[in-house]
């Protein structure tokens, strides 16, 4: 595989994941900033807080289903076919969110439909991540696997930037225009246009050469009825450790969703201020991640990941004293400090875990590890974090200690995982 072809695939993976994460992040932002007013009773603050975070969390709970479904397709029919399907599903679900009625006009049916569409989003992301990472990784030249895999991860801050750009505008609108006139629907309806761009980018891709070679080797061998059975039979310890290794990947919820909740609920900061600050934080993440991923190729990936996680733990105790100043600049500096440490971990973990499972079950194993972690920790982090904010308000130590516990789980699992054999087909 030539470097030019590898770059084309990496760029397409970046475009596709940018669009999918845009869809995912606009829901995350709307769940904190808008959906409480639209889809839940307005007379109970606790129900509004827990309801919006719960609606956000169900997308994580449905991700393993997407990993199972599209992992099977990706391991049996090809990475490319699976990725086109996930993008179509995500675009459909997100566009439909922009067409939903409110709780005031439709009653209980409104939050039910919202949750159902959130589940479809979760299924789409559940199949997207593993395929995008693998397509970039399996096309990458030797010695640059982590770097090329990070292009799929790069779509996360890029999608976040797009989402924050849109919300920085609509959040400033008068409440009557935003809610009653339906301007909140704009970010979701824009997803349909982005969907067309993403499909064009992915149709032009070639299938993974590693996958093609693996299929040829397996032609005369008996296959299990489903890749997931092989994962559970032959790679279950790896799956459990990979789930644990991924935990810190979901601390992005901490720096986005929970930070919005903490600053607006506990500190009383205007929503527009923290949204503006998070835009610049996302830009910092977008700029530094590829450089950190490239640098990581010079050292052991496991040592790099453990070091990044330790720095992230330390940084969180600097974040809160800085943001307590209550200015946009303090939010940008404080949260960026943590995000720089986190971005190193997030950019490298994908390429690292891509080598854990053999090719014939790699899509399923990689996807199930990441999305299994999403179902357990991705759903619990916003719920536990939301409760901590409600319980302790401006007292930040409980949130910081919660973050450290997440990082420690990843450190332990990466250390144990590094002692296992890697598949380098």
CSV table of C-alpha atoms in Angstrom, one decimal:
chain,number,residue,atom,x,y,z
A,1,UNK,CA,0.0,0.0,0.0
A,2,UNK,CA,1.5,3.3,-1.1
A,3,UNK,CA,1.7,6.3,1.2
A,4,UNK,CA,-0.6,8.3,-1.1
A,5,UNK,CA,-3.3,5.6,-0.9
A,6,UNK,CA,-2.9,5.4,2.9
A,7,UNK,CA,-3.2,9.2,3.2
A,8,UNK,CA,-6.4,9.1,1.1
A,9,UNK,CA,-8.0,6.5,3.3
A,10,UNK,CA,-6.9,8.3,6.5
A,11,UNK,CA,-8.4,11.5,5.2
A,12,UNK,CA,-11.7,9.8,4.3
A,13,UNK,CA,-11.8,8.2,7.7
A,14,UNK,CA,-11.3,11.7,9.2
A,15,UNK,CA,-14.1,13.2,7.1
A,16,UNK,CA,-16.5,10.3,8.0
A,17,UNK,CA,-15.8,10.4,11.7
A,18,UNK,CA,-16.0,14.2,11.7
A,19,UNK,CA,-19.6,14.0,10.4
A,20,UNK,CA,-20.6,11.2,12.7
A,21,UNK,CA,-19.1,13.0,15.8
A,22,UNK,CA,-20.8,16.2,14.7
A,23,UNK,CA,-24.1,14.4,14.9
A,24,UNK,CA,-23.2,12.9,18.2
A,25,UNK,CA,-21.9,16.1,19.8
A,26,UNK,CA,-24.9,18.3,18.7
A,27,UNK,CA,-27.1,15.9,20.6
A,28,UNK,CA,-24.7,16.0,23.6
A,29,UNK,CA,-24.8,19.8,23.6
A,30,UNK,CA,-28.5,20.0,23.0
A,31,UNK,CA,-29.1,17.5,25.8
A,32,UNK,CA,-27.5,19.9,28.3
A,33,UNK,CA,-28.5,23.2,26.9
A,34,UNK,CA,-31.9,22.8,25.3
A,35,UNK,CA,-33.6,19.3,25.6
A,36,UNK,CA,-34.6,19.9,29.3
A,37,UNK,CA,-37.0,22.6,28.2
A,38,UNK,CA,-38.2,20.7,25.1
A,39,UNK,CA,-38.7,17.1,26.1
A,40,UNK,CA,-39.2,17.0,29.8
A,41,UNK,CA,-41.6,18.5,32.4
A,42,UNK,CA,-40.5,22.0,33.4
A,43,UNK,CA,-41.6,22.0,37.0
A,44,UNK,CA,-39.0,19.6,38.5
A,45,UNK,CA,-35.3,20.6,38.3
A,46,UNK,CA,-34.0,17.2,39.3
A,47,UNK,CA,-36.1,15.4,36.7
A,48,UNK,CA,-34.9,17.8,34.1
A,49,UNK,CA,-31.2,17.3,35.0
A,50,UNK,CA,-31.4,13.5,35.3
A,51,UNK,CA,-33.7,13.1,32.4
A,52,UNK,CA,-31.5,15.0,30.0
A,53,UNK,CA,-28.3,13.1,31.1
A,54,UNK,CA,-30.2,9.8,30.9
A,55,UNK,CA,-31.4,10.5,27.4
A,56,UNK,CA,-27.7,11.3,26.6
A,57,UNK,CA,-26.6,8.0,28.3
A,58,UNK,CA,-28.9,5.7,26.3
A,59,UNK,CA,-26.8,6.3,23.2
A,60,UNK,CA,-23.9,4.7,25.0
A,61,UNK,CA,-26.0,1.7,26.1
A,62,UNK,CA,-26.9,0.9,22.5
A,63,UNK,CA,-23.4,1.1,21.2
A,64,UNK,CA,-22.5,-2.6,21.8
A,65,UNK,CA,-25.5,-3.5,19.6
A,66,UNK,CA,-23.9,-1.5,16.8
A,67,UNK,CA,-20.5,-3.0,17.5
A,68,UNK,CA,-22.0,-6.5,17.3
A,69,UNK,CA,-24.1,-5.9,14.1
A,70,UNK,CA,-21.5,-3.9,12.1
A,71,UNK,CA,-18.6,-5.8,13.5
A,72,UNK,CA,-20.1,-8.9,12.0
A,73,UNK,CA,-20.6,-7.1,8.7
A,74,UNK,CA,-17.1,-5.6,8.8
A,75,UNK,CA,-15.4,-9.0,9.6
A,76,UNK,CA,-17.4,-11.0,7.0
A,77,UNK,CA,-18.3,-8.5,4.2
A,78,UNK,CA,-15.7,-5.8,4.5
A,79,UNK,CA,-14.8,-2.6,6.4
A,80,UNK,CA,-16.0,-0.3,3.6
A,81,UNK,CA,-19.6,-1.7,3.4
A,82,UNK,CA,-20.0,-1.5,7.1
A,83,UNK,CA,-18.8,2.2,7.2
A,84,UNK,CA,-21.2,3.3,4.5
A,85,UNK,CA,-24.1,1.7,6.5
A,86,UNK,CA,-23.2,3.4,9.8
A,87,UNK,CA,-23.0,6.8,8.2
A,88,UNK,CA,-26.4,6.4,6.6
A,89,UNK,CA,-27.9,5.3,9.9
A,90,UNK,CA,-26.4,8.2,11.8
A,91,UNK,CA,-27.5,10.8,9.3
A,92,UNK,CA,-31.1,9.4,9.3
A,93,UNK,CA,-31.4,9.4,13.1
A,94,UNK,CA,-29.9,12.9,13.5
A,95,UNK,CA,-32.0,14.5,10.8
A,96,UNK,CA,-35.2,12.9,12.4
A,97,UNK,CA,-34.3,14.5,15.8
A,98,UNK,CA,-34.6,17.8,14.1
A,99,UNK,CA,-38.2,16.9,13.2
A,100,UNK,CA,-39.4,15.9,16.6
A,101,UNK,CA,-42.4,17.5,18.4
A,102,UNK,CA,-41.9,19.0,21.9
A,103,UNK,CA,-43.2,17.6,25.2
A,104,UNK,CA,-45.7,20.5,25.4
A,105,UNK,CA,-47.2,19.6,22.0
A,106,UNK,CA,-47.0,15.8,22.0
A,107,UNK,CA,-46.6,14.8,25.7
A,108,UNK,CA,-44.7,11.6,26.7
A,109,UNK,CA,-44.3,10.5,23.1
A,110,UNK,CA,-41.8,13.3,22.5
A,111,UNK,CA,-39.1,12.0,25.0
A,112,UNK,CA,-39.8,8.4,23.9
A,113,UNK,CA,-39.1,9.3,20.2
A,114,UNK,CA,-36.0,11.2,21.3
A,115,UNK,CA,-34.7,8.2,23.2
A,116,UNK,CA,-35.4,5.9,20.3
A,117,UNK,CA,-33.5,8.1,17.8
A,118,UNK,CA,-30.7,8.4,20.4
A,119,UNK,CA,-30.5,4.6,20.4
A,120,UNK,CA,-30.1,4.6,16.6
A,121,UNK,CA,-27.3,7.1,16.9
A,122,UNK,CA,-25.6,4.9,19.4
A,123,UNK,CA,-25.9,1.8,17.1
A,124,UNK,CA,-24.4,3.9,14.3
A,125,UNK,CA,-21.5,5.1,16.4
A,126,UNK,CA,-21.0,1.6,17.8
A,127,UNK,CA,-20.2,0.3,14.3
A,128,UNK,CA,-18.5,3.4,13.0
A,129,UNK,CA,-15.5,3.8,15.3
A,130,UNK,CA,-13.9,0.4,14.9
A,131,UNK,CA,-14.3,0.4,11.1
A,132,UNK,CA,-12.8,3.8,10.6
A,133,UNK,CA,-9.9,3.0,12.9
A,134,UNK,CA,-9.2,-0.3,11.2
A,135,UNK,CA,-9.5,1.0,7.6
A,136,UNK,CA,-6.9,3.7,8.4
A,137,UNK,CA,-4.7,1.3,10.4
A,138,UNK,CA,-4.7,-1.5,7.9
A,139,UNK,CA,-3.8,0.8,5.0
A,140,UNK,CA,-1.0,2.5,7.0
A,141,UNK,CA,2.7,2.0,6.3
A,142,UNK,CA,4.7,0.2,8.9
A,143,UNK,CA,6.0,2.4,11.7
A,144,UNK,CA,3.1,4.8,11.4
A,145,UNK,CA,0.1,2.7,12.5
A,146,UNK,CA,-0.7,4.8,15.5
A,147,UNK,CA,-0.4,8.0,13.6
A,148,UNK,CA,-2.7,7.0,10.7
A,149,UNK,CA,-5.2,5.4,13.1
A,150,UNK,CA,-5.4,8.7,14.9
A,151,UNK,CA,-7.0,10.3,11.9
A,152,UNK,CA,-10.2,8.5,12.7
A,153,UNK,CA,-9.9,9.8,16.3
A,154,UNK,CA,-9.2,13.3,14.9
A,155,UNK,CA,-12.7,13.4,13.7
A,156,UNK,CA,-13.9,13.7,17.3
A,157,UNK,CA,-12.5,17.2,18.0
A,158,UNK,CA,-13.3,18.3,14.4
A,159,UNK,CA,-17.0,17.2,14.9
A,160,UNK,CA,-17.0,18.9,18.2
A,161,UNK,CA,-15.7,22.2,16.7
A,162,UNK,CA,-18.5,22.1,14.0
A,163,UNK,CA,-21.1,21.4,16.7
A,164,UNK,CA,-19.9,24.2,18.9
A,165,UNK,CA,-19.7,26.7,16.1
A,166,UNK,CA,-23.4,26.0,15.3
A,167,UNK,CA,-24.4,26.1,19.0
A,168,UNK,CA,-22.4,29.3,19.7
A,169,UNK,CA,-24.8,31.0,17.3
A,170,UNK,CA,-28.2,29.5,18.2
A,171,UNK,CA,-27.7,29.6,22.0
A,172,UNK,CA,-27.6,33.4,21.7
A,173,UNK,CA,-31.0,33.6,20.1
A,174,UNK,CA,-34.0,34.8,22.3
A,175,UNK,CA,-35.7,31.8,23.9
A,176,UNK,CA,-38.8,32.4,21.9
A,177,UNK,CA,-36.9,32.0,18.6
A,178,UNK,CA,-34.8,29.2,19.9
A,179,UNK,CA,-37.5,27.0,21.4
A,180,UNK,CA,-40.9,28.2,20.1
A,181,UNK,CA,-39.9,29.1,16.6
A,182,UNK,CA,-37.8,25.9,16.2
A,183,UNK,CA,-34.3,27.3,15.5
A,184,UNK,CA,-32.9,24.5,17.7
A,185,UNK,CA,-33.7,22.2,14.8
A,186,UNK,CA,-31.1,23.7,12.5
A,187,UNK,CA,-28.0,21.8,13.7
A,188,UNK,CA,-29.8,18.5,13.3
A,189,UNK,CA,-31.3,19.2,9.8
A,190,UNK,CA,-27.8,20.3,8.6
A,191,UNK,CA,-26.7,16.7,9.2
A,192,UNK,CA,-28.5,15.7,6.0
A,193,UNK,CA,-26.2,17.8,3.9
A,194,UNK,CA,-23.1,16.5,5.7
A,195,UNK,CA,-24.3,13.0,5.2
A,196,UNK,CA,-24.1,13.4,1.4
A,197,UNK,CA,-20.5,14.6,1.7
A,198,UNK,CA,-19.5,11.7,3.8
A,199,UNK,CA,-21.1,9.1,1.6
A,200,UNK,CA,-19.2,10.5,-1.5
A,201,UNK,CA,-15.9,10.3,0.5
A,202,UNK,CA,-16.5,6.7,1.5
A,203,UNK,CA,-17.7,5.3,-1.7
A,204,UNK,CA,-14.4,6.1,-3.4
A,205,UNK,CA,-12.3,4.1,-0.9
A,206,UNK,CA,-10.7,0.7,-1.5
A,207,UNK,CA,-11.2,-2.2,0.8
A,208,UNK,CA,-8.6,-2.9,3.5
A,209,UNK,CA,-5.7,-5.0,2.0
A,210,UNK,CA,-5.2,-6.8,5.3
A,211,UNK,CA,-8.9,-7.8,5.3
A,212,UNK,CA,-8.7,-9.0,1.7
A,213,UNK,CA,-5.6,-11.2,2.4
A,214,UNK,CA,-7.2,-12.6,5.6
A,215,UNK,CA,-10.3,-13.6,3.6
A,216,UNK,CA,-8.2,-15.5,1.1
A,217,UNK,CA,-6.4,-17.4,3.9
A,218,UNK,CA,-9.7,-18.3,5.5
A,219,UNK,CA,-11.4,-19.6,2.4
A,220,UNK,CA,-10.8,-23.2,3.1
A,221,UNK,CA,-11.1,-23.0,6.9
A,222,UNK,CA,-14.3,-23.5,8.8
A,223,UNK,CA,-15.6,-20.3,10.3
A,224,UNK,CA,-17.6,-19.8,13.5
A,225,UNK,CA,-21.3,-18.7,12.9
A,226,UNK,CA,-20.4,-15.2,14.1
A,227,UNK,CA,-17.2,-13.3,14.9
A,228,UNK,CA,-18.5,-12.5,18.3
A,229,UNK,CA,-18.4,-16.2,19.2
A,230,UNK,CA,-14.7,-16.4,18.3
A,231,UNK,CA,-14.1,-13.3,20.4
A,232,UNK,CA,-15.7,-14.8,23.5
A,233,UNK,CA,-14.1,-18.2,22.9
A,234,UNK,CA,-10.6,-17.3,22.1
A,235,UNK,CA,-10.0,-13.6,23.1
A,236,UNK,CA,-12.2,-13.0,26.1
A,237,UNK,CA,-9.4,-11.9,28.5
A,238,UNK,CA,-8.2,-9.4,25.8
A,239,UNK,CA,-11.7,-8.1,25.4
A,240,UNK,CA,-12.1,-7.4,29.1
A,241,UNK,CA,-8.7,-5.7,29.4
A,242,UNK,CA,-9.4,-3.7,26.2
A,243,UNK,CA,-12.7,-2.5,27.7
A,244,UNK,CA,-10.9,-1.3,30.8
A,245,UNK,CA,-8.1,0.3,28.7
A,246,UNK,CA,-10.7,2.5,26.9
A,247,UNK,CA,-12.2,4.0,30.0
A,248,UNK,CA,-10.1,7.2,29.9
A,249,UNK,CA,-11.2,7.7,26.3
A,250,UNK,CA,-14.6,8.7,27.6
A,251,UNK,CA,-13.3,11.5,29.8
A,252,UNK,CA,-14.2,13.7,26.9
A,253,UNK,CA,-17.6,13.7,28.4
A,254,UNK,CA,-16.0,15.2,31.5
A,255,UNK,CA,-14.4,18.1,29.5
A,256,UNK,CA,-17.6,18.8,27.5
A,257,UNK,CA,-20.9,17.7,28.9
A,258,UNK,CA,-20.0,17.6,32.6
A,259,UNK,CA,-18.0,20.8,32.4
A,260,UNK,CA,-21.1,22.6,30.8
A,261,UNK,CA,-23.2,21.2,33.6
A,262,UNK,CA,-20.7,22.2,36.3
A,263,UNK,CA,-20.2,25.7,35.1
A,264,UNK,CA,-23.8,26.5,34.4
A,265,UNK,CA,-25.4,24.7,37.3
A,266,UNK,CA,-22.8,24.9,40.1
A,267,UNK,CA,-21.1,28.2,39.1
A,268,UNK,CA,-24.1,30.0,37.5
A,269,UNK,CA,-22.1,30.8,34.3
A,270,UNK,CA,-24.0,31.9,31.2
A,271,UNK,CA,-24.4,29.0,28.7
A,272,UNK,CA,-23.0,31.1,25.8
A,273,UNK,CA,-19.7,31.7,27.7
A,274,UNK,CA,-18.9,28.1,28.4
A,275,UNK,CA,-19.9,27.1,24.8
A,276,UNK,CA,-17.6,29.7,23.4
A,277,UNK,CA,-14.8,28.5,25.7
A,278,UNK,CA,-15.3,24.9,24.7
A,279,UNK,CA,-15.0,25.8,21.1
A,280,UNK,CA,-11.4,27.1,21.7
A,281,UNK,CA,-10.7,24.0,23.8
A,282,UNK,CA,-11.8,21.8,20.9
A,283,UNK,CA,-9.6,23.7,18.6
A,284,UNK,CA,-6.6,23.1,20.9
A,285,UNK,CA,-7.5,19.4,20.9
A,286,UNK,CA,-7.8,19.4,17.1
A,287,UNK,CA,-4.3,21.0,16.7
A,288,UNK,CA,-2.3,19.1,19.2
A,289,UNK,CA,-3.7,15.6,18.7
A,290,UNK,CA,-2.0,14.7,15.4
A,291,UNK,CA,1.4,16.0,16.6
A,292,UNK,CA,1.2,14.0,19.8
A,293,UNK,CA,0.1,10.9,17.9
A,294,UNK,CA,3.1,11.3,15.5
A,295,UNK,CA,5.5,11.7,18.4
A,296,UNK,CA,4.1,8.5,20.1
A,297,UNK,CA,5.6,6.4,17.3
A,298,UNK,CA,9.0,7.0,18.7
A,299,UNK,CA,8.3,5.3,22.1
A,300,UNK,CA,6.4,2.3,23.4
A,301,UNK,CA,2.7,2.8,22.9
A,302,UNK,CA,1.8,1.3,26.2
A,303,UNK,CA,4.3,3.5,28.1
A,304,UNK,CA,3.1,6.5,26.2
A,305,UNK,CA,-0.6,5.8,27.1
A,306,UNK,CA,0.2,5.2,30.8
A,307,UNK,CA,2.2,8.4,30.9
A,308,UNK,CA,-0.6,10.4,29.2
A,309,UNK,CA,-3.1,9.0,31.7
A,310,UNK,CA,-0.9,10.0,34.7
A,311,UNK,CA,-0.5,13.5,33.3
A,312,UNK,CA,-4.3,13.7,32.8
A,313,UNK,CA,-4.8,12.7,36.5
A,314,UNK,CA,-2.5,15.4,37.7
A,315,UNK,CA,-3.9,18.1,35.4
A,316,UNK,CA,-7.4,17.8,36.7
A,317,UNK,CA,-6.3,19.2,40.0
A,318,UNK,CA,-5.1,22.3,38.2
A,319,UNK,CA,-8.2,22.6,36.0
A,320,UNK,CA,-10.7,23.5,38.7
A,321,UNK,CA,-8.7,26.2,40.6
A,322,UNK,CA,-8.2,27.9,37.3
A,323,UNK,CA,-11.8,27.8,36.1
A,324,UNK,CA,-13.0,29.0,39.5
A,325,UNK,CA,-11.9,32.5,38.3
A,326,UNK,CA,-15.1,32.4,36.3
A,327,UNK,CA,-13.9,34.0,33.1
A,328,UNK,CA,-13.9,32.7,29.5
A,329,UNK,CA,-10.1,32.8,29.4
A,330,UNK,CA,-9.8,30.8,32.6
A,331,UNK,CA,-12.2,28.2,31.2
A,332,UNK,CA,-10.1,27.9,28.0
A,333,UNK,CA,-6.8,27.7,29.8
A,334,UNK,CA,-8.0,25.3,32.5
A,335,UNK,CA,-9.9,22.8,30.4
A,336,UNK,CA,-7.3,22.9,27.6
A,337,UNK,CA,-4.7,21.8,30.1
A,338,UNK,CA,-6.6,18.7,30.8
A,339,UNK,CA,-7.5,18.1,27.1
A,340,UNK,CA,-3.9,18.3,25.9
A,341,UNK,CA,-3.0,15.4,28.2
A,342,UNK,CA,-6.2,13.6,27.3
A,343,UNK,CA,-5.7,14.1,23.5
A,344,UNK,CA,-2.4,12.1,23.7
A,345,UNK,CA,-4.2,9.2,25.2
A,346,UNK,CA,-7.2,9.5,22.9
A,347,UNK,CA,-5.2,9.8,19.7
A,348,UNK,CA,-3.0,6.7,20.4
A,349,UNK,CA,-5.4,4.2,22.1
A,350,UNK,CA,-7.1,3.3,18.8
A,351,UNK,CA,-4.0,2.2,17.0
A,352,UNK,CA,-2.7,0.4,20.1
A,353,UNK,CA,-5.9,-1.6,20.5
A,354,UNK,CA,-6.1,-2.3,16.7
A,355,UNK,CA,-3.2,-4.8,17.1
A,356,UNK,CA,-4.8,-6.7,20.0
A,357,UNK,CA,-7.2,-9.0,18.0
A,358,UNK,CA,-6.5,-11.2,15.0
A,359,UNK,CA,-7.7,-9.9,11.6
A,360,UNK,CA,-10.6,-12.3,11.2
A,361,UNK,CA,-12.3,-11.0,14.3
A,362,UNK,CA,-10.6,-7.6,14.6
A,363,UNK,CA,-13.5,-5.4,13.7
A,364,UNK,CA,-15.8,-7.1,16.2
A,365,UNK,CA,-13.2,-7.4,18.9
A,366,UNK,CA,-12.1,-3.8,18.6
A,367,UNK,CA,-15.6,-2.4,18.3
A,368,UNK,CA,-16.9,-4.5,21.2
A,369,UNK,CA,-14.1,-3.4,23.5
A,370,UNK,CA,-14.7,0.3,22.8
A,371,UNK,CA,-18.4,0.2,22.7
A,372,UNK,CA,-18.7,-2.2,25.7
A,373,UNK,CA,-16.7,0.4,27.6
A,374,UNK,CA,-19.2,3.1,26.2
A,375,UNK,CA,-22.2,1.1,27.4
A,376,UNK,CA,-20.7,0.7,30.9
A,377,UNK,CA,-18.7,3.8,31.5
A,378,UNK,CA,-20.0,6.2,28.8
A,379,UNK,CA,-23.5,5.8,30.2
A,380,UNK,CA,-22.4,6.0,33.9
A,381,UNK,CA,-20.0,8.9,33.6
A,382,UNK,CA,-22.7,11.5,32.8
A,383,UNK,CA,-25.2,10.0,35.3
A,384,UNK,CA,-22.7,9.9,38.1
A,385,UNK,CA,-21.1,13.2,37.2
A,386,UNK,CA,-24.6,14.8,37.0
A,387,UNK,CA,-25.4,13.5,40.4
A,388,UNK,CA,-22.1,14.8,41.8
A,389,UNK,CA,-22.8,18.2,40.4
A,390,UNK,CA,-26.3,18.2,41.9
A,391,UNK,CA,-25.1,16.9,45.3
A,392,UNK,CA,-22.0,18.9,45.8
A,393,UNK,CA,-22.6,22.0,43.5
A,394,UNK,CA,-19.4,24.1,43.5
A,395,UNK,CA,-17.3,21.7,45.5
A,396,UNK,CA,-15.0,20.3,42.8
A,397,UNK,CA,-12.9,17.7,44.6
A,398,UNK,CA,-15.5,14.9,44.1
A,399,UNK,CA,-15.5,15.4,40.4
A,400,UNK,CA,-11.7,15.5,40.2
A,401,UNK,CA,-11.4,12.2,42.2
A,402,UNK,CA,-14.0,10.7,40.0
A,403,UNK,CA,-11.9,11.5,37.0
A,404,UNK,CA,-8.8,10.0,38.6
A,405,UNK,CA,-10.6,6.8,39.2
A,406,UNK,CA,-11.4,6.5,35.5
A,407,UNK,CA,-7.8,7.2,34.5
A,408,UNK,CA,-6.5,4.6,37.0
A,409,UNK,CA,-8.7,1.9,35.5
A,410,UNK,CA,-7.2,2.6,32.1
A,411,UNK,CA,-3.6,2.5,33.5
A,412,UNK,CA,-4.0,-0.8,35.2
A,413,UNK,CA,-5.6,-2.5,32.1
A,414,UNK,CA,-3.1,-1.1,29.6
A,415,UNK,CA,-0.3,-2.4,31.8
A,416,UNK,CA,-1.8,-5.9,31.9
A,417,UNK,CA,-2.7,-5.8,28.2
A,418,UNK,CA,0.8,-4.9,27.2
A,419,UNK,CA,1.9,-8.3,28.6
A,420,UNK,CA,-0.3,-10.2,26.1
A,421,UNK,CA,0.7,-11.2,22.6
A,422,UNK,CA,-0.2,-8.8,19.8
A,423,UNK,CA,-1.4,-9.8,16.3
A,424,UNK,CA,0.5,-7.8,13.7
A,425,UNK,CA,-1.0,-9.2,10.5
